[in-house]
PDB file of C-alpha atoms in Angstrom:
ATOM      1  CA  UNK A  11       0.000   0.000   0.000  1.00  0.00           C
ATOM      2  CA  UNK A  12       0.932   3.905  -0.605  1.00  0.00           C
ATOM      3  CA  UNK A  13       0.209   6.114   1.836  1.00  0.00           C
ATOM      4  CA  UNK A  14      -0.455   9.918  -0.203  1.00  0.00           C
ATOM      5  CA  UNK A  15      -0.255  12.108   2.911  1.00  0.00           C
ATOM      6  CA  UNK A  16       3.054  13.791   3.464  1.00  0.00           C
ATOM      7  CA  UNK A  17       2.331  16.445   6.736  1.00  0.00           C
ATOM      8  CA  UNK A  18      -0.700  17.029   8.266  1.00  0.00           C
ATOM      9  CA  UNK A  19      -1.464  21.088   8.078  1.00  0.00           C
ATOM     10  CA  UNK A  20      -3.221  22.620  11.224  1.00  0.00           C
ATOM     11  CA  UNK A  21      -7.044  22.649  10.769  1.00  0.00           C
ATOM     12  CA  UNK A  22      -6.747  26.825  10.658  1.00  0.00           C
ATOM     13  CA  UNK A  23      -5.072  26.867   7.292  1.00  0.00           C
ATOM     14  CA  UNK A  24      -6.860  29.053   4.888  1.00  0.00           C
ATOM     15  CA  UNK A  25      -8.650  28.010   1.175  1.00  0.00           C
ATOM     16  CA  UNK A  26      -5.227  27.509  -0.333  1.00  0.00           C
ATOM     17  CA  UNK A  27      -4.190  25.035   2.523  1.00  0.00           C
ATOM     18  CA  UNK A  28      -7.658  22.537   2.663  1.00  0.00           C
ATOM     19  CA  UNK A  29      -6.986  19.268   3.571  1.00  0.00           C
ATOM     20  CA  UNK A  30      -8.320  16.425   2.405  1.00  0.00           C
ATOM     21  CA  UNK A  31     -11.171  16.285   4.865  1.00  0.00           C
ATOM     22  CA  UNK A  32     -12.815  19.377   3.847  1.00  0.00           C
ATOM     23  CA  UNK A  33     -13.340  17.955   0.310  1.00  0.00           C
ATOM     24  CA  UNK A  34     -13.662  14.251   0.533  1.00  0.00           C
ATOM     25  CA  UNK A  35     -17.619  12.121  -0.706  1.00  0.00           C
ATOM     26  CA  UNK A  36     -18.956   9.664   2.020  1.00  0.00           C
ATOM     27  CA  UNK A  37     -16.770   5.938   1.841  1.00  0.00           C
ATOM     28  CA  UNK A  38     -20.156   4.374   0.515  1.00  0.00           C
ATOM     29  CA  UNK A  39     -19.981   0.641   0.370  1.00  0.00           C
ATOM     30  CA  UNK A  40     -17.332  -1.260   1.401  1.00  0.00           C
ATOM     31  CA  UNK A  41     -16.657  -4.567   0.756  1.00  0.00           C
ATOM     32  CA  UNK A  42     -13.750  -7.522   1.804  1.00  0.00           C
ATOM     33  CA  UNK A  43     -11.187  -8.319  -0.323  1.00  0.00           C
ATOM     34  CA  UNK A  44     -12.080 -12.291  -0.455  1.00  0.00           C
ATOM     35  CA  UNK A  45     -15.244 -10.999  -2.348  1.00  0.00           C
ATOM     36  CA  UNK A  46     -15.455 -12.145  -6.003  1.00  0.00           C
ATOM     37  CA  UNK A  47     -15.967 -10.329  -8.928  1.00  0.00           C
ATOM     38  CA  UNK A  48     -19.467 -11.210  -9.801  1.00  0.00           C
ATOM     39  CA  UNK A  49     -20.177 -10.451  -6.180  1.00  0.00           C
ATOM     40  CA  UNK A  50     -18.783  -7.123  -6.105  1.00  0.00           C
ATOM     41  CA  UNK A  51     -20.319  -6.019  -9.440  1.00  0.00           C
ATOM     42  CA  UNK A  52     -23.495  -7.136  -7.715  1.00  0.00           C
ATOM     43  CA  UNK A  53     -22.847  -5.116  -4.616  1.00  0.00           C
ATOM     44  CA  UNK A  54     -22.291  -1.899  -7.050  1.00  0.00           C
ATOM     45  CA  UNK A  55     -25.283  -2.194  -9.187  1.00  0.00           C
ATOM     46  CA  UNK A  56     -27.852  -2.377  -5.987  1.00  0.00           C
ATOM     47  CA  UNK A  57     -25.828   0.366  -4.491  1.00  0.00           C
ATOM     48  CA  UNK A  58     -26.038   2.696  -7.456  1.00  0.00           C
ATOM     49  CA  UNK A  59     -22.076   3.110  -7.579  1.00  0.00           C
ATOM     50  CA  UNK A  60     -19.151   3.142  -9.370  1.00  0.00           C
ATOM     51  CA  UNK A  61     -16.459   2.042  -7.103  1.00  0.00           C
ATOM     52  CA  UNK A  62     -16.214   0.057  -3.907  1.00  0.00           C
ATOM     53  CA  UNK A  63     -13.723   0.717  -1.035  1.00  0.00           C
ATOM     54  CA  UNK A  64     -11.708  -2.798  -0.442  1.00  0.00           C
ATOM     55  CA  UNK A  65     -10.794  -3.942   3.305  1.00  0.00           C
ATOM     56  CA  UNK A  66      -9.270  -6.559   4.645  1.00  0.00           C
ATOM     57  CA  UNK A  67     -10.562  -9.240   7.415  1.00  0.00           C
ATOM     58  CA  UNK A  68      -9.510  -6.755  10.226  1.00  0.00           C
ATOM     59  CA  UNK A  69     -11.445  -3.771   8.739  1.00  0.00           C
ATOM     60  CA  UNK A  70      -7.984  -2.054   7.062  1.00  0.00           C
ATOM     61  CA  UNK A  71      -8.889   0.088   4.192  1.00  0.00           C
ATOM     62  CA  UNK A  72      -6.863  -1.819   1.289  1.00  0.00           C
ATOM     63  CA  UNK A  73      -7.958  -0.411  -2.136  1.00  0.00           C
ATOM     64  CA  UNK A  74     -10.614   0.558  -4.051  1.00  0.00           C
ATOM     65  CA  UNK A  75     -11.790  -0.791  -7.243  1.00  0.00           C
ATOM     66  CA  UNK A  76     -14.181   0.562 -10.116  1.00  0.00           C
ATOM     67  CA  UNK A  77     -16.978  -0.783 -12.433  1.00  0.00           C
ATOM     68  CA  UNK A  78     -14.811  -0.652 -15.200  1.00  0.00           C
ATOM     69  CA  UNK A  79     -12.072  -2.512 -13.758  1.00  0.00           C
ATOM     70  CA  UNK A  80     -14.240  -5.342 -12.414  1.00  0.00           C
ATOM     71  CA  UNK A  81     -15.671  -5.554 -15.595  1.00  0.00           C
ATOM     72  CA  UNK A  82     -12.506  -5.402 -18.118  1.00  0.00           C
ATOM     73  CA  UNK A  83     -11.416  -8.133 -15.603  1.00  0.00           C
ATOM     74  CA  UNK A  84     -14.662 -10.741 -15.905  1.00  0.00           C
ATOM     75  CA  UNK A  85     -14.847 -10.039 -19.614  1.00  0.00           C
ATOM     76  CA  UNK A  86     -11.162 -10.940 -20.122  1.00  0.00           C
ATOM     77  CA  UNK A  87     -10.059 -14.253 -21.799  1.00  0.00           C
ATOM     78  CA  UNK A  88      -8.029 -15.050 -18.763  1.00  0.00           C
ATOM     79  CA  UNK A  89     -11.072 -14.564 -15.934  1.00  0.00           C
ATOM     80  CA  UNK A  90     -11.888 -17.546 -13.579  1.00  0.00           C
ATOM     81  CA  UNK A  91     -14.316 -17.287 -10.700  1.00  0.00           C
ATOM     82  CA  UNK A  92     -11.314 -17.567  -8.250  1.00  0.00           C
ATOM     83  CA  UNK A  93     -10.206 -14.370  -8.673  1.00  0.00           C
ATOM     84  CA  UNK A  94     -10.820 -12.088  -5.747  1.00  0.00           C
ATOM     85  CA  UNK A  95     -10.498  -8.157  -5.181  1.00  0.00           C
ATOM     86  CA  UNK A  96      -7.235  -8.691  -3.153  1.00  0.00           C
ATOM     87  CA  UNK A  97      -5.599 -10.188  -6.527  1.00  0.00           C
ATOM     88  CA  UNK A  98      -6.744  -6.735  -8.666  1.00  0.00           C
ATOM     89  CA  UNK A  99      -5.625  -4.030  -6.264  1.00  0.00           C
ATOM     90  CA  UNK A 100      -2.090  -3.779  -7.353  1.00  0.00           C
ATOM     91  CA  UNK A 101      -1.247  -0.196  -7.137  1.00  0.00           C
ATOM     92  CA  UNK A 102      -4.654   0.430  -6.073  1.00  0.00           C
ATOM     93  CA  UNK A 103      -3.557  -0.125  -2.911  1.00  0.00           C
ATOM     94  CA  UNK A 104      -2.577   3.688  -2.315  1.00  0.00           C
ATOM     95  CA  UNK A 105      -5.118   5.694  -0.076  1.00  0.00           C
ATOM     96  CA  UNK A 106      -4.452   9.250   2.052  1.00  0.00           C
ATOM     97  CA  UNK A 107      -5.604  10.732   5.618  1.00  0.00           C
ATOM     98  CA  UNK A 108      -8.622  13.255   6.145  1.00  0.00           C
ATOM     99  CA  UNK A 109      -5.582  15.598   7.381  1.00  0.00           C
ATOM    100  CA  UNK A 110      -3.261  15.071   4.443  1.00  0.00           C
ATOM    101  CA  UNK A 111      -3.657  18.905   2.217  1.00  0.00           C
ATOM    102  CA  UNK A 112      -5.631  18.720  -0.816  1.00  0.00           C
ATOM    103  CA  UNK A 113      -2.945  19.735  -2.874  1.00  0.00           C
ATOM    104  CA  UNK A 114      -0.618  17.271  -1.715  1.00  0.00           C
ATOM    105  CA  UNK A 115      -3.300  14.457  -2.538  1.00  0.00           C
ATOM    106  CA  UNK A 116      -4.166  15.626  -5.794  1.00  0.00           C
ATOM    107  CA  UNK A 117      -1.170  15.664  -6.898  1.00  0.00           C
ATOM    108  CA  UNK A 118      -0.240  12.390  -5.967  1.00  0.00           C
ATOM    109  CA  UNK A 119      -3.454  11.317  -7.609  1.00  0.00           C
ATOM    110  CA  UNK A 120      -2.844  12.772 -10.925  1.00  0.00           C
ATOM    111  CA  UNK A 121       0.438  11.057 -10.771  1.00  0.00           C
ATOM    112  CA  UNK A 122      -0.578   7.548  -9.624  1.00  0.00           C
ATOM    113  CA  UNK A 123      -3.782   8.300 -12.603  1.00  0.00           C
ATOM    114  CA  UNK A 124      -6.283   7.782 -10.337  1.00  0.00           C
ATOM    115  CA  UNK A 125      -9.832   8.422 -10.604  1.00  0.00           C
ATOM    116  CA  UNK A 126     -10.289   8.410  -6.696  1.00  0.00           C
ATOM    117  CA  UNK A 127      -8.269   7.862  -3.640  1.00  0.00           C
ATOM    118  CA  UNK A 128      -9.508   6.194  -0.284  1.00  0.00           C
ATOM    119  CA  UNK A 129      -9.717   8.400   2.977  1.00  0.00           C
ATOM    120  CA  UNK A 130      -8.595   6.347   5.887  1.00  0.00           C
ATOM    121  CA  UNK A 131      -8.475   7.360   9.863  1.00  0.00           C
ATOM    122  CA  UNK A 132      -5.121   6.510  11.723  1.00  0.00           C
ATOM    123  CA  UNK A 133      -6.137   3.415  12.644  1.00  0.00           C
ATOM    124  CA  UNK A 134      -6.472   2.076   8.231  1.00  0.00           C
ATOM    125  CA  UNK A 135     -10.438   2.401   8.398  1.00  0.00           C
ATOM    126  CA  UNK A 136     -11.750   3.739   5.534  1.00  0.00           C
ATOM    127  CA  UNK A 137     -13.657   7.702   6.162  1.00  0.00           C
ATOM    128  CA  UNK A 138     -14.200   8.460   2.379  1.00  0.00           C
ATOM    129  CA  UNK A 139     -13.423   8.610  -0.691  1.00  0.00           C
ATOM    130  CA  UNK A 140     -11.605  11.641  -2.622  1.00  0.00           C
ATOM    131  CA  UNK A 141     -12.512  12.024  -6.062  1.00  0.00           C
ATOM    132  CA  UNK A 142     -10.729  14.381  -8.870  1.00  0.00           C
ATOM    133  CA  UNK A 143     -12.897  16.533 -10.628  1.00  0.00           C
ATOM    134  CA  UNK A 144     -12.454  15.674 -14.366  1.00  0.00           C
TER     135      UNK A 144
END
C-alpha cells in the first residue's frame, strides 16, 4: 500500500491550505477483499455506484476498485471465478488521511492516474473517498 499524505497542516489553514477532509464524498460501500468479482459487481449495481472501497478481514482500508475494472477483468479471456479483489488491487492499494492537504493528494493522484483515492483514519479504516474533478 501507498500512503499519499506527506504532513498534516493545522485545521486553521486558509482556502489555499484545505486538507483532504474538507473535500472528501462519504466511503459508501465497502466490501472484503475475499469478495469475487461477480459479487462485487453485484454489490455496485444495488448500491447505485461506481467504485467500492476494499478492506481486509480486520477492517484495514486496502484499495478501491471501479466498475470498469471489475468488468474489463470478468470479460477478459483469462477470468476464472477464483479471482478475488485482493488479486486486482495492485497499485490500487494507495489511499491518504482526512488531514493530508488537498494539494498534496491531488497531486499524488494525478500522478498515480487515479480516478479516486480512499480516505482512511489513523487506525487504516476507511472515512471516504476523494474524487478528482475531471
Amino acid at each position: 500500500m501507498t500512503l499519499v499524505q506527506m504532513q498534516p497542516r493545522p485545521a486553521s489553514a486558509g482556502p489555499a491550505h484545505r486538507t483532504v477532509a474538507e473535500l472528501m464524498d462519504e466511503a459508501g460501500p465497502q466490501v472484503c477483499d475475499d469478495m469475487s468479482i461477480e459479487v462485487a459487481l453485484s454489490v455496485m449495481a444495488a448500491a447505485c455506484t461506481g467504485r467500492l472501497v476494499v478492506c481486509d478481514q480486520d477492517g484495514q482500508c486496502t484499495g478501491l476498485v471501479t466498475q470498469a475494472e471489475l468488468t474489463a477483468v470478468r470479460d477478459s479471456s483469462a477470468y476464472t471465478d477464483r479471482v478475488r479483489l485482493r488479486d486486482l488491487l495492485g497499485d490500487h492499494g494507495s489511499f491518504t488521511t482526512s488531514v493530508a492537504p488537498m494539494a498534496e493528494a491531488e497531486h499524488a493522484m494525478r500522478y498515480l492516474r487515479l480516478g479516486a483515492l480512499p480516505v482512511v483514519d489513523g487506525q487504516g479504516s476507511a472515512l471516504g473517498v476523494l474524487a478528482l474533478s475531471r
